[in-house]
Tab-separated table of C-alpha atoms and ligand atoms in Angstrom:
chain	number	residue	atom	x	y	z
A	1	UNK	CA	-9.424	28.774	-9.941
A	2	UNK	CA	-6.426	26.532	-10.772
A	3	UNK	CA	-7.112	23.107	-12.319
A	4	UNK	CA	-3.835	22.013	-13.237
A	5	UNK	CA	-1.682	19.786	-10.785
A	6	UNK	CA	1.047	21.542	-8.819
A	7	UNK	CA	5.037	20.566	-9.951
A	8	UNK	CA	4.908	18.168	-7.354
A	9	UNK	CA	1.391	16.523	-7.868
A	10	UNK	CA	2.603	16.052	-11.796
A	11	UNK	CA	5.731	14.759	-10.194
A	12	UNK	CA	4.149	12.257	-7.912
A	13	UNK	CA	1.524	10.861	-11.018
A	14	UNK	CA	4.772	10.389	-12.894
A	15	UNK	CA	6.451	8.436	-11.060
A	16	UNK	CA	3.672	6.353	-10.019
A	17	UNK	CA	2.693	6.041	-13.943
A	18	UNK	CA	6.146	4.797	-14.421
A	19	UNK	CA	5.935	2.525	-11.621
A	20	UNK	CA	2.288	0.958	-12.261
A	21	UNK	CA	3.822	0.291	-16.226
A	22	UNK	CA	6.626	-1.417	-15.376
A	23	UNK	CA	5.723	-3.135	-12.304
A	24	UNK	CA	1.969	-3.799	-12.194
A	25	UNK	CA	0.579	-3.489	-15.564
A	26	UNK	CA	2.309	-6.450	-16.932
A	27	UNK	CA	1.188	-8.717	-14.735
A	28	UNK	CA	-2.669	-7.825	-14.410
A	29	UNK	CA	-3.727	-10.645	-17.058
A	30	UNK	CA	-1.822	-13.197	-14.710
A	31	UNK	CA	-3.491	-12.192	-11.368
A	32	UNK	CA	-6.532	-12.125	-12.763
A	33	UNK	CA	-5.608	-15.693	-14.794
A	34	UNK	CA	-4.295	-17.262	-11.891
A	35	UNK	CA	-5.436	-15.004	-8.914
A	36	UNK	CA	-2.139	-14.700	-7.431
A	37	UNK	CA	-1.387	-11.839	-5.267
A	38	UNK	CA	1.501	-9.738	-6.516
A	39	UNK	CA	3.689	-9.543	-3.307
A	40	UNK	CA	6.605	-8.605	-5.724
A	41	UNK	CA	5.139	-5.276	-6.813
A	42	UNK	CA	3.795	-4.525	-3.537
A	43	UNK	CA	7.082	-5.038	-1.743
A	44	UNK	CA	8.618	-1.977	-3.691
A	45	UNK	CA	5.526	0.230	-3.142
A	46	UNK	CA	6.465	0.718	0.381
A	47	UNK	CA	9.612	2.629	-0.350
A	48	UNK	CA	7.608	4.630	-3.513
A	49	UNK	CA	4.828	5.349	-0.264
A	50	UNK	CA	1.860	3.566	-2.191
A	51	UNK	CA	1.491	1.472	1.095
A	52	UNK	CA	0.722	5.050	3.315
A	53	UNK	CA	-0.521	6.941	1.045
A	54	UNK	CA	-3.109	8.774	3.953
A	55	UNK	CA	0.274	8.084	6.922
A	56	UNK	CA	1.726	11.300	8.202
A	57	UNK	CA	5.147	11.299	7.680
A	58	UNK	CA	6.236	10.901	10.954
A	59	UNK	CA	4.407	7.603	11.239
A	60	UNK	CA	6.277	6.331	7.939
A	61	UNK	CA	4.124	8.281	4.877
A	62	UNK	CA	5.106	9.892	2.024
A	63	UNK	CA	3.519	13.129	3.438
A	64	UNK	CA	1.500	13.726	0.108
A	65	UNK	CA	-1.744	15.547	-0.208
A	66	UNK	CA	-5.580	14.020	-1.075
A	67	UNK	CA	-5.190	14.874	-4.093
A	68	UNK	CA	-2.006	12.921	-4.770
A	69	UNK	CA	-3.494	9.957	-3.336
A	70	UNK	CA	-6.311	9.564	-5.718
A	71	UNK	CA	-4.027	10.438	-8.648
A	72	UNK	CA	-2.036	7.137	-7.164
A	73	UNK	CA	-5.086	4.770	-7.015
A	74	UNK	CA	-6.209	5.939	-10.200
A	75	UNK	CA	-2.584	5.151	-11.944
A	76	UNK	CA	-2.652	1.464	-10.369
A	77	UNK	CA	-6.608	1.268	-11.541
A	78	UNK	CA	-5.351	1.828	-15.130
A	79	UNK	CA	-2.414	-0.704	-14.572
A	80	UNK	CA	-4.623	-3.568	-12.246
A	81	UNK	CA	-8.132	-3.171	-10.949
A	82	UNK	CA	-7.145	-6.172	-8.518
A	83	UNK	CA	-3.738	-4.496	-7.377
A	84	UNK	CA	-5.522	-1.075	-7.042
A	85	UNK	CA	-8.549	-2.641	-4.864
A	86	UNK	CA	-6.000	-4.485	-2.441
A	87	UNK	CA	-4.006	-0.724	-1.966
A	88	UNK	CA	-7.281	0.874	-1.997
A	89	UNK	CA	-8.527	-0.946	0.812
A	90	UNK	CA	-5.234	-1.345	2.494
A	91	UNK	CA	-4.930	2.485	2.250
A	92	UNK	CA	-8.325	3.907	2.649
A	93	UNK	CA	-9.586	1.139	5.098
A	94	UNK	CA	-6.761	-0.853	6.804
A	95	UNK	CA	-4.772	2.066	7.740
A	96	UNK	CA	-6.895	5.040	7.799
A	97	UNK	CA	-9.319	4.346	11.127
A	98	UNK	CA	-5.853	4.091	12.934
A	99	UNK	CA	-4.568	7.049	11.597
A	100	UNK	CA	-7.423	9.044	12.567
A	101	UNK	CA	-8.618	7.561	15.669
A	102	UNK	CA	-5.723	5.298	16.489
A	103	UNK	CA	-3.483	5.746	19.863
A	104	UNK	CA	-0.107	6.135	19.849
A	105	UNK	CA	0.698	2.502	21.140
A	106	UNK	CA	-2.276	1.420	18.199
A	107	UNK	CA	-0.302	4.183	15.485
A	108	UNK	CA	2.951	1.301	15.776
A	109	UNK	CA	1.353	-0.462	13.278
A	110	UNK	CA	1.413	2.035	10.594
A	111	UNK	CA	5.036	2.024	9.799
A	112	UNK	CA	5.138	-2.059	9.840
A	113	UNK	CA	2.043	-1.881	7.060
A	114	UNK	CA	3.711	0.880	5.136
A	115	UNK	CA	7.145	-0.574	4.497
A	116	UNK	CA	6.353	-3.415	1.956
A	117	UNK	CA	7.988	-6.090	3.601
A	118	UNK	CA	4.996	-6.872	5.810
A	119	UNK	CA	1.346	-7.987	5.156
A	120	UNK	CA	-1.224	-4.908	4.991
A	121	UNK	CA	-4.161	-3.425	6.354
A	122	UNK	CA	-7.861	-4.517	6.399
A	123	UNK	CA	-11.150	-3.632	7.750
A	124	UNK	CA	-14.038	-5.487	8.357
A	125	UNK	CA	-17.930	-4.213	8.337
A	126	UNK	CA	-19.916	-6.378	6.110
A	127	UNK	CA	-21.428	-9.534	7.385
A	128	UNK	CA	-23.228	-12.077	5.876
A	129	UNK	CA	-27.014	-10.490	7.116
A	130	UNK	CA	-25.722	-6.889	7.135
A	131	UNK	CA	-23.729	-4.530	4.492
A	132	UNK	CA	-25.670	-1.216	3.605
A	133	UNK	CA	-27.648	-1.305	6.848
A	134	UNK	CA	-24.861	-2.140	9.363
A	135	UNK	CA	-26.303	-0.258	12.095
A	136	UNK	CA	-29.349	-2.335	11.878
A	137	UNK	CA	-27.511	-5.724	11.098
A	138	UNK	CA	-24.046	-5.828	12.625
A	139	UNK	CA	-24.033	-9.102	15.063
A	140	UNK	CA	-20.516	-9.913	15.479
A	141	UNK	CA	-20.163	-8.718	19.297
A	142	UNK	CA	-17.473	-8.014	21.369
A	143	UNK	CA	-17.803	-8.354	25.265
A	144	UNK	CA	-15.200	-7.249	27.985
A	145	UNK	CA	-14.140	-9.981	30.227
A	146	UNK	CA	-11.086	-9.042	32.814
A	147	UNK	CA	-8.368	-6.811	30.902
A	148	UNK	CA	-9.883	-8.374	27.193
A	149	UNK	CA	-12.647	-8.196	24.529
A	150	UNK	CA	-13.959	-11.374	23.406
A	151	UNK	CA	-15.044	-11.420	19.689
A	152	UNK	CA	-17.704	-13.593	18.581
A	153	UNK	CA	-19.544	-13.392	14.709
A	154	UNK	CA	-18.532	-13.508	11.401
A	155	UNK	CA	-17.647	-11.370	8.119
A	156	UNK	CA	-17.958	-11.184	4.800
A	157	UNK	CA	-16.550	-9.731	1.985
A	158	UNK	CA	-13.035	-8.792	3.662
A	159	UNK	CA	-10.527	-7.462	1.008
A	160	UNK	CA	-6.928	-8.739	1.934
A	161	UNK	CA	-7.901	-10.720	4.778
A	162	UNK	CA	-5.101	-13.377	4.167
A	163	UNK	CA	-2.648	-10.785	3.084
A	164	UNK	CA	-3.124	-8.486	6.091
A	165	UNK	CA	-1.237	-8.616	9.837
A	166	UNK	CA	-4.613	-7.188	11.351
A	167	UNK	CA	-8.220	-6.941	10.470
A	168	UNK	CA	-10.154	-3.535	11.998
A	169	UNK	CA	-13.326	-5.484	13.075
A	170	UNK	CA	-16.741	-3.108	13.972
A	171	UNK	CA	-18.353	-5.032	16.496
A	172	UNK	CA	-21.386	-4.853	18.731
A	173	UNK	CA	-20.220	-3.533	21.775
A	174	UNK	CA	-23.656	-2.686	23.470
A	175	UNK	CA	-26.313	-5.256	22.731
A	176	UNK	CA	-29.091	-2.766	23.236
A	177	UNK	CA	-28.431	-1.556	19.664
A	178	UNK	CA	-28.821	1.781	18.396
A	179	UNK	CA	-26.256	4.347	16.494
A	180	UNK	CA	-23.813	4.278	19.819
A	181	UNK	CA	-23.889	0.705	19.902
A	182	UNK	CA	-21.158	-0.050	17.767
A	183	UNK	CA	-17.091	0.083	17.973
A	184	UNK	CA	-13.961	-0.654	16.174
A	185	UNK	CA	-11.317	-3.348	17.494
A	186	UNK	CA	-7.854	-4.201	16.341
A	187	UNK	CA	-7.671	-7.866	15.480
A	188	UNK	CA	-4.421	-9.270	14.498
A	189	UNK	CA	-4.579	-12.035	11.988
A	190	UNK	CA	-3.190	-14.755	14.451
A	191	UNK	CA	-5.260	-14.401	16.832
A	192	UNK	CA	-6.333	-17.694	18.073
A	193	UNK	CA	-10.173	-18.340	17.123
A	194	UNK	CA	-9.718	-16.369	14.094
A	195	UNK	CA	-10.452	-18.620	10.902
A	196	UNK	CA	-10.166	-16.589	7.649
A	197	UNK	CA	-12.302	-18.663	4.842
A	198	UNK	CA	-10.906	-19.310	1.288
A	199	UNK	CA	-11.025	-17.150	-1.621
A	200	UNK	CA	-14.199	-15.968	-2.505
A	201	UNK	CA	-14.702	-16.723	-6.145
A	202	UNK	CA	-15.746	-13.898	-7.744
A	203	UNK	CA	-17.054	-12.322	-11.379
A	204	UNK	CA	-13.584	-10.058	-11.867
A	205	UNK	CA	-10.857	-8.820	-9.340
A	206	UNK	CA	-9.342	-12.394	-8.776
A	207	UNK	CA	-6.016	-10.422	-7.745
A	208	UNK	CA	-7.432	-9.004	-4.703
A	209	UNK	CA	-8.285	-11.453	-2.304
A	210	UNK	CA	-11.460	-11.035	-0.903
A	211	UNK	CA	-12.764	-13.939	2.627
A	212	UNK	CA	-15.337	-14.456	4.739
A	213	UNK	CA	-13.746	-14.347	8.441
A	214	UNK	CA	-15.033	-15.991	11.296
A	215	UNK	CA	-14.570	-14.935	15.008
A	216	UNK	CA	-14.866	-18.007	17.618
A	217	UNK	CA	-14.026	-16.222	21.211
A	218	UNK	CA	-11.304	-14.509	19.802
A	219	UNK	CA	-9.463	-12.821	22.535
A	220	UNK	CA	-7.471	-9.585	22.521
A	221	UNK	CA	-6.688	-6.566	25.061
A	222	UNK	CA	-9.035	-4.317	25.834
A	223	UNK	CA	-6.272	-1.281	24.403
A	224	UNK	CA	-7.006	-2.668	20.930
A	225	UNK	CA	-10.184	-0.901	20.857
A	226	UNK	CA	-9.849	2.021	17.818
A	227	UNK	CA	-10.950	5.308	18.749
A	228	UNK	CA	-14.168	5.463	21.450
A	229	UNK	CA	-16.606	3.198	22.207
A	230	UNK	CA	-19.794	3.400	20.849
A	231	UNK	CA	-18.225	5.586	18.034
A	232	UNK	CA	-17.815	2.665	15.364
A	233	UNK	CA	-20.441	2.965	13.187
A	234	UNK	CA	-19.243	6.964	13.119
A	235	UNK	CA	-15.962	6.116	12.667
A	236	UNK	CA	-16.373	3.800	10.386
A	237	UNK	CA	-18.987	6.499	8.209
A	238	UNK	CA	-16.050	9.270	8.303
A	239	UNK	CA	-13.449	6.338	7.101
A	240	UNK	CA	-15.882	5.439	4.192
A	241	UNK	CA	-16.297	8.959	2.871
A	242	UNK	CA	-12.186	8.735	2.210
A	243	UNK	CA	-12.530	5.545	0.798
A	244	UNK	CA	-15.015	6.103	-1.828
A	245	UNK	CA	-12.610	8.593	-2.905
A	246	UNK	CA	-10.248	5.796	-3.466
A	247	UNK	CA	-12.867	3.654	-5.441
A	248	UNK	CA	-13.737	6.512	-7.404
A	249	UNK	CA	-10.536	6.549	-8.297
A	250	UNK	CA	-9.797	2.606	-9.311
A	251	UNK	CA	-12.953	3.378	-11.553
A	252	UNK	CA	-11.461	6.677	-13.025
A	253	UNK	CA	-8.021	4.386	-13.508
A	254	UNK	CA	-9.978	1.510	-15.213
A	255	UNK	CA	-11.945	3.487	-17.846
A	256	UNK	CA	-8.768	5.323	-19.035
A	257	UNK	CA	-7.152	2.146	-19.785
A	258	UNK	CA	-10.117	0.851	-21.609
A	259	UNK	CA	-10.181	3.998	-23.194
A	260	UNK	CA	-6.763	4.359	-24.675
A	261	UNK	CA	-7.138	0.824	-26.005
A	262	UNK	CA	-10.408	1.877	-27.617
A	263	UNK	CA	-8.888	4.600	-29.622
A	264	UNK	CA	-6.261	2.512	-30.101
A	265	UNK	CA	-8.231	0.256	-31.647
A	266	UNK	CA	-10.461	2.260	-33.537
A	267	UNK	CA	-7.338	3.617	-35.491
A	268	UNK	CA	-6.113	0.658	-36.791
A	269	UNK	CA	-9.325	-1.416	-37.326
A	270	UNK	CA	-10.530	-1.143	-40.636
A	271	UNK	CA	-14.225	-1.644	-42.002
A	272	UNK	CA	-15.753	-0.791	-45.774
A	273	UNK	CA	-11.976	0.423	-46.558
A	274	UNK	CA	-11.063	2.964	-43.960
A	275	UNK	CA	-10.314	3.028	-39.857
A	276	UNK	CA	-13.130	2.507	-38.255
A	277	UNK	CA	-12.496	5.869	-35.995
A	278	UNK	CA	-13.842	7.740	-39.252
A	279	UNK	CA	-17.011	6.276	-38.611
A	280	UNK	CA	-19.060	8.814	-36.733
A	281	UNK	CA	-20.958	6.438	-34.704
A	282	UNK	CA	-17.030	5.258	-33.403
A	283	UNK	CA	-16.607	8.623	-32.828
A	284	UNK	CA	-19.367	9.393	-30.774
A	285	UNK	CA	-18.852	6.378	-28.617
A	286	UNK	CA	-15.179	7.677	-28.226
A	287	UNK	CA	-16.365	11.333	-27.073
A	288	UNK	CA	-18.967	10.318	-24.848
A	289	UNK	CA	-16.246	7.783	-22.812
A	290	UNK	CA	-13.837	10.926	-23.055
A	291	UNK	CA	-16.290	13.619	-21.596
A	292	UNK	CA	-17.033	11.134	-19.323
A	293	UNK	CA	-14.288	10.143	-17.892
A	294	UNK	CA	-12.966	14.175	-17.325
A	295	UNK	CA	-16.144	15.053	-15.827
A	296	UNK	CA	-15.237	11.372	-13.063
A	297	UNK	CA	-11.973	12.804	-12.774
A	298	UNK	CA	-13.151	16.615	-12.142
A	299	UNK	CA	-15.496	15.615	-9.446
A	300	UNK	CA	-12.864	13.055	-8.081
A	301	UNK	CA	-9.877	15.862	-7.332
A	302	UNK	CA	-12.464	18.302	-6.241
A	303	UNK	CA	-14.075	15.834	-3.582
A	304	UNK	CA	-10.126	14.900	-2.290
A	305	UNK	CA	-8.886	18.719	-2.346
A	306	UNK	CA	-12.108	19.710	-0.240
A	307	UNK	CA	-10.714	16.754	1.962
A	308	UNK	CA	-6.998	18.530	2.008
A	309	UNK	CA	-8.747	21.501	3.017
A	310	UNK	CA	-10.104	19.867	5.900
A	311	UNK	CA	-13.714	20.814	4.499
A	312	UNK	CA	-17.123	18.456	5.072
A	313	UNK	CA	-16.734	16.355	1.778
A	314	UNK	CA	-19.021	13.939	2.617
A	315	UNK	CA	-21.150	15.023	-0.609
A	316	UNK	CA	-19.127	15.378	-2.857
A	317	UNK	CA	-17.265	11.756	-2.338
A	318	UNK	CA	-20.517	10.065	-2.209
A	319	UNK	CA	-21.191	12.061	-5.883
A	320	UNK	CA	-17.197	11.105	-7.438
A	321	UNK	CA	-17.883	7.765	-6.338
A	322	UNK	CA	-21.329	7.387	-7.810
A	323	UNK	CA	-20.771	8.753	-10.963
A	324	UNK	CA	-16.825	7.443	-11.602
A	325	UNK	CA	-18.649	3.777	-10.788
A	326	UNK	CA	-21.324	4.269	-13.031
A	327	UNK	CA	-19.414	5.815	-15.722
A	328	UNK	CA	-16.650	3.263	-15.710
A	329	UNK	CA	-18.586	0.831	-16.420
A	330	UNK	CA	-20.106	2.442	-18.899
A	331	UNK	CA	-17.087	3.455	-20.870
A	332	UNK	CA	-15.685	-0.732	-20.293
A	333	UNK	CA	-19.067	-1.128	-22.135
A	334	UNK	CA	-18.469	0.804	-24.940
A	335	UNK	CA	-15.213	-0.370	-25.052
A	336	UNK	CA	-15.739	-3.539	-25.915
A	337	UNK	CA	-18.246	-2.235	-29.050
A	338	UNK	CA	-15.590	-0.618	-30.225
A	339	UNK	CA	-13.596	-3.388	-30.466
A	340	UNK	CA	-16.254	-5.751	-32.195
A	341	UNK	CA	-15.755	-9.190	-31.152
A	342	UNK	CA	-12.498	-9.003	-30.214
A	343	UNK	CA	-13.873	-7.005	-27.175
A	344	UNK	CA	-15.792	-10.350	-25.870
A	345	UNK	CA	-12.569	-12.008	-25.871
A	346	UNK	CA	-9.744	-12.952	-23.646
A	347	UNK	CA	-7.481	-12.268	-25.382
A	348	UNK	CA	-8.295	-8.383	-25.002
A	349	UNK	CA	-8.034	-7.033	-21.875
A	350	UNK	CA	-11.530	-5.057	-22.143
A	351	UNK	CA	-13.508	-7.800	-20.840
A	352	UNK	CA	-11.140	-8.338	-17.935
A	353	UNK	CA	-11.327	-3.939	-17.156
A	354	UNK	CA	-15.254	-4.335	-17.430
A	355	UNK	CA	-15.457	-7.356	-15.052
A	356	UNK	CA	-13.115	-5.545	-12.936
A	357	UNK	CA	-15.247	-2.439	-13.225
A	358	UNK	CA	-18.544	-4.022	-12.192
A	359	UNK	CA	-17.448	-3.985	-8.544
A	360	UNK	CA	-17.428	-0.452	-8.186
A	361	UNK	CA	-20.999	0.049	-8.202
A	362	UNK	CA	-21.428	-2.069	-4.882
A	363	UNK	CA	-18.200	-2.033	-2.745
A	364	UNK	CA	-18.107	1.209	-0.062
A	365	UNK	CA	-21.658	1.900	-0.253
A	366	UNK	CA	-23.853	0.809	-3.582
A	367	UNK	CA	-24.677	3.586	-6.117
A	368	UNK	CA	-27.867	3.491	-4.674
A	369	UNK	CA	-26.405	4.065	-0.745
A	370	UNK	CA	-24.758	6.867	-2.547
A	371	UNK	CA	-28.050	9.080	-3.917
A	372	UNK	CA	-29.461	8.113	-0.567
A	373	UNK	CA	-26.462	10.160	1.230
A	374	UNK	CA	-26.686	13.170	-1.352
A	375	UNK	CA	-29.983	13.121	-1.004
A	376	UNK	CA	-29.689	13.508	2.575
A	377	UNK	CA	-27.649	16.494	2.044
A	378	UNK	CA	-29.455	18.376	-0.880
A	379	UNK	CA	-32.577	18.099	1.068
A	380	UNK	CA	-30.689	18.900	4.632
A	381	UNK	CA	-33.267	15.762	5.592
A	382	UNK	CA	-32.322	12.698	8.307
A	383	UNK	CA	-33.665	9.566	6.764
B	401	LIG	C1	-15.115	-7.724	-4.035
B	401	LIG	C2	-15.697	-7.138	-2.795
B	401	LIG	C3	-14.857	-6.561	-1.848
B	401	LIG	C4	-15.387	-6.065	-0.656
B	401	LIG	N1	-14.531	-5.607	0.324
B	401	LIG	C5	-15.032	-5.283	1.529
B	401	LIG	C6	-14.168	-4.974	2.634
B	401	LIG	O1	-12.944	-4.951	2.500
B	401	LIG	N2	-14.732	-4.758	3.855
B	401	LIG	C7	-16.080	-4.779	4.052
B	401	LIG	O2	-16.518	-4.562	5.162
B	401	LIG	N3	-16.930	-5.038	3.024
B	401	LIG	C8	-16.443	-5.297	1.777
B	401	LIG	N4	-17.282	-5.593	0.744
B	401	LIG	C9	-18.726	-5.574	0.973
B	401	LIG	C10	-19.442	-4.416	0.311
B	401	LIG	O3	-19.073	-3.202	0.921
B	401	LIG	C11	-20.941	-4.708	0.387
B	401	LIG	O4	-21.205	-5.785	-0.484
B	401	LIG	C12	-21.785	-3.501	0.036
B	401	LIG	O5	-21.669	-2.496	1.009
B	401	LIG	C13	-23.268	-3.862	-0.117
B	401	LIG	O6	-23.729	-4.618	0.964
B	401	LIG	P1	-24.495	-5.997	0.723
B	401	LIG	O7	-23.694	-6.804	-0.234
B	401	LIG	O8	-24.819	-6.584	2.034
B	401	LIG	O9	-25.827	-5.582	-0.028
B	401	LIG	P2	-27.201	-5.129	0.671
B	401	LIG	O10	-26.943	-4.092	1.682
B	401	LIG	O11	-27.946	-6.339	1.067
B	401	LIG	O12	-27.947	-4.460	-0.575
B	401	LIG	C14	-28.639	-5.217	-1.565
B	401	LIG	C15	-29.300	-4.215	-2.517
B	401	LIG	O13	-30.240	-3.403	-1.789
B	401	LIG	C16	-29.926	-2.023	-1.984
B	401	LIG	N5	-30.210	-1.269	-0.761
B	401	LIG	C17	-29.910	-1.613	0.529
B	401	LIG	N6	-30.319	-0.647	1.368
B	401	LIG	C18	-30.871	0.321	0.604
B	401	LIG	C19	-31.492	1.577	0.886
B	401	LIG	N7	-31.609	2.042	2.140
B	401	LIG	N8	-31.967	2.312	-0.157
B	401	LIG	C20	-31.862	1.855	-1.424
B	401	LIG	N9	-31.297	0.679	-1.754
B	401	LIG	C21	-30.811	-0.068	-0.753
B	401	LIG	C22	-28.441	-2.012	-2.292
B	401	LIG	O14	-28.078	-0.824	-2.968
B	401	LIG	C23	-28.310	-3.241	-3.157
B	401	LIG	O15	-28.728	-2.941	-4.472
B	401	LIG	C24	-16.784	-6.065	-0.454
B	401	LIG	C25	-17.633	-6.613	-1.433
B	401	LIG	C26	-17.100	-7.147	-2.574
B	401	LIG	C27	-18.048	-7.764	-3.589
């Protein structure tokens, strides 16, 4: 067994480290002050690939391994939990379904999301009656009429809506229901009927815009339909499994940083006449967030190399993403005890991380949607 990064892996985490400090980092307070999107950043992450990080090469990736992307998301979830949701979700949900079931006409779009100087990708499953159940709950339809599918329903919860040129809608494509009853369609943002609803307003991540979107006979061609029909709800259950990788990840980014400011702290702070890092309850705190956080990270390349290999990883994302989630914001938590009451404040970025980190539990599948799919594989069950 090998568990260092290759030349190139340490490379790649460079580079992006480098990046995410100079370029993201300094601006997380203000996105999350002001919830502006940083376009600036994100234009120069298309020629870094950040924008394609799971794009062959030949569509316009970097041509990097699994591996390599987590280590990506995880630098920008130390630098920006809001920047690193919005690339997340661009990466491991906008762009993704079309890279794996996408035609070649439908695969056009990946080098136009990729570059920076356009909007990005997102996908929409949850609706306002339906997120961990969407087979059950999914009522946005889509019905054929001549050479086009009309879209009628509404979503939730969309990451990037407003910043995205098209939103991968699963729709209801067979009203009888059932688990070949859904599918995946291409919607570009402006297509008429579309309305995409303000800002959610929301406990952390006020970088990353997040919308309700309504459909109101919204018309496209019938070749914007993603992969089969019928297949959505599969699809869209193989595209999760990547991106829980990537929100293992963030979470894996967003305890480090609170991490490094906790020891940080805990060096200079002094209490009864010494730093309070000689104080072995400090300590302890500090040990537990750094086991912790290796054990996240362990679980997190293991999960995306089974993925390079082209193995079943299904598992083992659902565990990285389940524990990283939990542990993060655990280790935001303890964090802030470290740093007394200057952790409550706003002028310390710990309470921002641990808002930030609260997310993680619930977006791609709860923590409890996650034991329910190891579960399922431990005990070889169908439930
Ligand atoms: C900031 C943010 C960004 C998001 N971005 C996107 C996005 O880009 N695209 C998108 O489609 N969605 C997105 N979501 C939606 C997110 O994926 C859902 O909120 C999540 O899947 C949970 O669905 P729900 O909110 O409907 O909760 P529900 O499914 O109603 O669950 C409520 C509670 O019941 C529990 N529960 C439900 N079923 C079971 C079960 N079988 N066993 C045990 N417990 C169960 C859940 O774990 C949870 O605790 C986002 C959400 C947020 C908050």
């Amino acid at each position: 067994m090998d568990f260092d990064l290759n030349e190139e892996q340490r490379m790649w985490q460079k580079a992006v480290h480098d990046f995410v400090e100079a370029e993201v980092r300094p601006f997380a307070r203000e996105a999350d002050e002001t919830g502006e999107f940083n376009w600036k950043a994100v234009r120069k992450m298309g020629p870094l690939g950040l924008l394609g990080l799971n794009i062959p090469e030949e569509y316009g990736g970097p041509g990097i391994d699994a591996v390599s992307a987590a280590i990506a998301i995880e630098e920008l979830g130390w630098g920006c939990g809001s920047m690193a949701l919005a690339i997340a979700a661009h990466n491991g949900l906008g762009s993704t379904p079309i890279v794996l079931y996408g035609s070649e006409q439908q695969k056009k779009w990946l080098p136009l999301v990729s570059s920076g100087q356009n909007k990005l990708g997102s996908l929409a499953l949850t609706e306002p009656g339906a997120g961990s159940d969407l087979q059950g709950g999914v009522r946005t339809k889509a019905e054929k009429d001549g050479n086009e599918w009309a879209i009628n329903g509404s979503k939730m919860w969309c990451t990037n809506a407003s910043i995205a040129e098209y939103i991968i809608t699963l729709v209801r494509t067979d009203p009888a229901g059932g688990s070949r009853s859904l599918s995946m369609i291409i919607v570009p943002t402006d297509a008429p009927g579309l309305t995409i609803g303000p800002p959610e307003k929301k406990m952390g991540l006020h970088g990353s815009p997040t919308h309700a979107v309504i459909y109101e006979d919204v018309r496209v061609p019938l070749v914007n339909l993603l992969g089969e029909e019928g297949k959505g709800l599969h699809q869209t259950l193989s595209t999760l499994d990547g991106g829980r990788i990537g929100i293992g990840a963030i979470s894996v980014g967003l305890a480090q940083a609170a991490f490094e400011y906790a020891t940080n702290y805990a060096r200079e702070r002094q209490a009864f006449g010494k730093p309070i890092a000689e104080l072995q309850a400090i300590q302890w705190m500090l040990a537990d967030m750094a086991t912790q956080i290796e054990a996240a990270r362990t679980l997190l390349y293991k999960a995306a190399w089974l993925k390079e290999q082209g193995r079943p990883y299904t598992m083992e994302a659902a565990m990285a993403k389940m524990f990283a989630t939990e542990m993060a914001e655990k280790v935001c938590r303890d964090a802030i005890q470290v740093h007394g009451g200057y952790g409550y404040s706003q002028e310390y970025p710990l309470e921002r991380l641990y808002r930030d980190a609260r997310l993680m539990t619930i977006g791609e599948g709860t923590s409890e949607i996650q034991r329910l799919v190891i579960a399922r594989q431990v005990l070889k069950m169908e439930f």
